[in-house]
Amino acid sequence: MLSKRIISCLDVRNGNLAKSVKFVDTKDIGDPVSKAKEYYDDGLDELVFYDITASSDDRNIMLDVVEAVAKQVYIPFSVGGGIRSVEDASKLLWAGAEKINVNSAAVQRPALIKECAHAIGNQNTVLSMDILKVEISRDFPSGYEVVINGGRTRMGIDALTWALQGEELGAGELVVNSIDADGTREGYELNLTRMIAEAVSIPVIASGGAGKPEHLYDVLTEGKADAALVASMVHYNEYTVSELKKYLHDRGVKVRLKF
Amino acid sequence: MIAIVDYDAGNLRSVQRACEHVGLDAEITLNAHVIRQADKLIFPGVGSAESAVDTLQHRGLDKAILEFFASGKPILGICLGLQIAHEYSEEGDKECLGIIEGACERFMFSDKTLKVPHIGWNEVEIVTSHPMLESIEDGDEFYFVHSYFAHPTSNTDVFGKTTYGDRTFASVVSRDNFFATQFHLEKSGEKGLRLLSSFADWNGTC
């Protein structure tokens, strides 16, 4: 039986591990490579690195981080942030990433998903969506809107419509990140996660809001997510990956315990 | 030297890095001559069977792999490498290498909560012992990413099975000096690396 995945997301800025609250107020909290190795040794299932470096000139630092991680960590990891072309994606894969995450650039130019899926495979093309809760209306029948630029720019696109379009264009997985829940540590946006997970036929990774082990349980059961993304709760050593997995296992969620 | 067959099918460097990590000297190559000279062969791959088989044929690598198999030297297939070692794949209606008798078909579920591709960690039930499998335990989990699965004609070619939804498929197959896993052992943590180490020691016999 397939296990539910625990994925840790590491935001990287100029080669350092950073953590933001509601996408602003970012601070540096450590070395991403040693964190990645620590989680790997503790049984993490997968990693996501998000490059939040402001200047595109400094993006080569990310390639060094990816290379260093790939030499030590033998589980899948994806990299996102600033990917605008197949060329960007290919560089990251060559450096050692398994998959790439596209986000803002794909909203602005949806063909990017198709191009990446064609060049590097559907299963390696992950569409990451930042979502804001809005009033249900004719424009937003799902009650959720797609935003970009770390939540600063509203795009006028319905979240569910975009998820289905992303799947159609060839995304192999979806990361559903709730801007409202991000950094609050009050739990994932269950309604949003479930709505998208039930609508698409590709795996959905829930993101934003994890603060307690029961939040993971809720999103992997009630929220119908295939995987849960965690950040602060493990980055600040409040919980270890193995503690989270043991908690889920004890509550009857299938997770990988032997590694 | 171990040769990793390069046929534009995914992240070969992941495989090469994992080899380096366990102390194996592995070269990525699309040169049939280099493949012939190698002591062992790794036949990895992600992507579609259709384009993979086309690329192999275009580069003359299909013959090189079959010759290598006939020579008795050990071959390790990974993911798509397992699939196109079979006779046929539904993906692109493609005739494949035929090292293992059988065909590959797509996951089809009436239960729509089961996602395709099958992505993530799943258990491998060891059905027959094999020198390559001595380093792992029955029920260990490995990382899978695939939409098609192999269905070998003969049960004697199946060494490990995995269940996804209501479908149980061959996740480890072997015949003579060919051994292959549907999962990505290069992305399956320490247990995957152990299998790669076993490949370094394996002489190609069961």
PDB file of N, CA, C and O in Angstrom, chain B residues 18 25 36-37 41 47 56 85 90 98 122-123 129 133 146 175 184 188 192 198-199 202:
ATOM      1  N   ALA B  18      24.562   8.111  -7.102  1.00  0.00           N
ATOM      2  CA  ALA B  18      24.322   7.034  -6.138  1.00  0.00           C
ATOM      3  C   ALA B  18      25.400   5.964  -6.273  1.00  0.00           C
ATOM      4  O   ALA B  18      25.877   5.423  -5.277  1.00  0.00           O
ATOM      5  N   ASP B  25      32.444   2.815  -9.819  1.00  0.00           N
ATOM      6  CA  ASP B  25      32.901   3.655 -10.908  1.00  0.00           C
ATOM      7  C   ASP B  25      31.921   3.483 -12.075  1.00  0.00           C
ATOM      8  O   ASP B  25      31.872   2.414 -12.682  1.00  0.00           O
ATOM      9  N   ARG B  36      29.856  -2.417 -24.641  1.00  0.00           N
ATOM     10  CA  ARG B  36      30.403  -3.774 -24.815  1.00  0.00           C
ATOM     11  C   ARG B  36      31.564  -4.047 -23.878  1.00  0.00           C
ATOM     12  O   ARG B  36      31.713  -5.142 -23.354  1.00  0.00           O
ATOM     13  N   GLN B  37      32.406  -3.027 -23.678  1.00  0.00           N
ATOM     14  CA  GLN B  37      33.609  -3.184 -22.861  1.00  0.00           C
ATOM     15  C   GLN B  37      33.319  -3.204 -21.358  1.00  0.00           C
ATOM     16  O   GLN B  37      34.156  -3.608 -20.568  1.00  0.00           O
ATOM     17  N   LEU B  41      26.235  -3.329 -16.509  1.00  0.00           N
ATOM     18  CA  LEU B  41      25.454  -2.322 -17.222  1.00  0.00           C
ATOM     19  C   LEU B  41      24.275  -1.881 -16.360  1.00  0.00           C
ATOM     20  O   LEU B  41      23.616  -2.712 -15.741  1.00  0.00           O
ATOM     21  N   GLY B  47      10.354   8.517 -18.130  1.00  0.00           N
ATOM     22  CA  GLY B  47       9.819   9.070 -19.365  1.00  0.00           C
ATOM     23  C   GLY B  47       8.956   8.045 -20.065  1.00  0.00           C
ATOM     24  O   GLY B  47       8.472   7.101 -19.435  1.00  0.00           O
ATOM     25  N   LEU B  56      16.738   4.384 -28.327  1.00  0.00           N
ATOM     26  CA  LEU B  56      17.632   3.222 -28.250  1.00  0.00           C
ATOM     27  C   LEU B  56      17.923   2.675 -29.645  1.00  0.00           C
ATOM     28  O   LEU B  56      19.077   2.404 -29.998  1.00  0.00           O
ATOM     29  N   ALA B  85      12.445  -3.772 -20.946  1.00  0.00           N
ATOM     30  CA  ALA B  85      13.089  -5.086 -21.069  1.00  0.00           C
ATOM     31  C   ALA B  85      12.056  -6.153 -21.438  1.00  0.00           C
ATOM     32  O   ALA B  85      12.403  -7.249 -21.854  1.00  0.00           O
ATOM     33  N   GLU B  90       2.176  -1.054 -23.832  1.00  0.00           N
ATOM     34  CA  GLU B  90       0.983  -0.351 -24.299  1.00  0.00           C
ATOM     35  C   GLU B  90       1.284   1.102 -24.603  1.00  0.00           C
ATOM     36  O   GLU B  90       0.631   1.726 -25.427  1.00  0.00           O
ATOM     37  N   GLY B  98      12.363  -7.462 -25.097  1.00  0.00           N
ATOM     38  CA  GLY B  98      12.042  -8.882 -25.041  1.00  0.00           C
ATOM     39  C   GLY B  98      12.995  -9.747 -24.217  1.00  0.00           C
ATOM     40  O   GLY B  98      13.068 -10.955 -24.426  1.00  0.00           O
ATOM     41  N   ASN B 122       6.340   2.771  -1.490  1.00  0.00           N
ATOM     42  CA  ASN B 122       5.459   1.618  -1.358  1.00  0.00           C
ATOM     43  C   ASN B 122       6.286   0.383  -1.029  1.00  0.00           C
ATOM     44  O   ASN B 122       7.488   0.336  -1.281  1.00  0.00           O
ATOM     45  N   GLU B 123       5.601  -0.611  -0.479  1.00  0.00           N
ATOM     46  CA  GLU B 123       6.288  -1.821   0.004  1.00  0.00           C
ATOM     47  C   GLU B 123       6.569  -2.800  -1.127  1.00  0.00           C
ATOM     48  O   GLU B 123       5.764  -2.946  -2.038  1.00  0.00           O
ATOM     49  N   SER B 129      13.619 -15.569  -3.259  1.00  0.00           N
ATOM     50  CA  SER B 129      14.911 -15.011  -2.848  1.00  0.00           C
ATOM     51  C   SER B 129      15.832 -14.854  -4.059  1.00  0.00           C
ATOM     52  O   SER B 129      15.684 -15.552  -5.071  1.00  0.00           O
ATOM     53  N   LEU B 133      18.704  -9.412  -3.499  1.00  0.00           N
ATOM     54  CA  LEU B 133      17.725  -8.966  -2.502  1.00  0.00           C
ATOM     55  C   LEU B 133      18.126  -9.312  -1.075  1.00  0.00           C
ATOM     56  O   LEU B 133      17.366  -9.069  -0.131  1.00  0.00           O
ATOM     57  N   HIS B 146       5.581   6.011 -11.606  1.00  0.00           N
ATOM     58  CA  HIS B 146       5.279   5.396 -12.911  1.00  0.00           C
ATOM     59  C   HIS B 146       3.776   5.313 -13.154  1.00  0.00           C
ATOM     60  O   HIS B 146       2.988   5.253 -12.204  1.00  0.00           O
ATOM     61  N   ARG B 175      15.805 -12.259 -14.788  1.00  0.00           N
ATOM     62  CA  ARG B 175      16.008 -13.469 -15.575  1.00  0.00           C
ATOM     63  C   ARG B 175      17.500 -13.555 -15.860  1.00  0.00           C
ATOM     64  O   ARG B 175      18.098 -12.611 -16.373  1.00  0.00           O
ATOM     65  N   HIS B 184      12.732   3.423  -7.975  1.00  0.00           N
ATOM     66  CA  HIS B 184      14.009   4.110  -8.180  1.00  0.00           C
ATOM     67  C   HIS B 184      14.914   3.838  -6.995  1.00  0.00           C
ATOM     68  O   HIS B 184      14.823   4.518  -5.980  1.00  0.00           O
ATOM     69  N   SER B 188      15.765   5.880  -3.173  1.00  0.00           N
ATOM     70  CA  SER B 188      15.054   5.157  -2.112  1.00  0.00           C
ATOM     71  C   SER B 188      15.855   5.079  -0.824  1.00  0.00           C
ATOM     72  O   SER B 188      15.769   4.099  -0.084  1.00  0.00           O
ATOM     73  N   GLY B 192      17.821   1.636  -0.817  1.00  0.00           N
ATOM     74  CA  GLY B 192      18.097   1.644  -2.244  1.00  0.00           C
ATOM     75  C   GLY B 192      19.587   1.569  -2.517  1.00  0.00           C
ATOM     76  O   GLY B 192      20.037   0.850  -3.417  1.00  0.00           O
ATOM     77  N   SER B 198      24.728  -4.172  -3.602  1.00  0.00           N
ATOM     78  CA  SER B 198      24.588  -5.593  -3.943  1.00  0.00           C
ATOM     79  C   SER B 198      24.900  -5.825  -5.415  1.00  0.00           C
ATOM     80  O   SER B 198      25.471  -6.853  -5.787  1.00  0.00           O
ATOM     81  N   PHE B 199      24.530  -4.862  -6.232  1.00  0.00           N
ATOM     82  CA  PHE B 199      24.802  -4.988  -7.668  1.00  0.00           C
ATOM     83  C   PHE B 199      26.315  -5.013  -7.923  1.00  0.00           C
ATOM     84  O   PHE B 199      26.784  -5.714  -8.825  1.00  0.00           O
ATOM     85  N   TRP B 202      27.286  -8.546  -7.252  1.00  0.00           N
ATOM     86  CA  TRP B 202      26.548  -9.619  -7.952  1.00  0.00           C
ATOM     87  C   TRP B 202      27.304 -10.091  -9.197  1.00  0.00           C
ATOM     88  O   TRP B 202      27.751  -9.272  -9.997  1.00  0.00           O
TER      89      TRP B 202
END
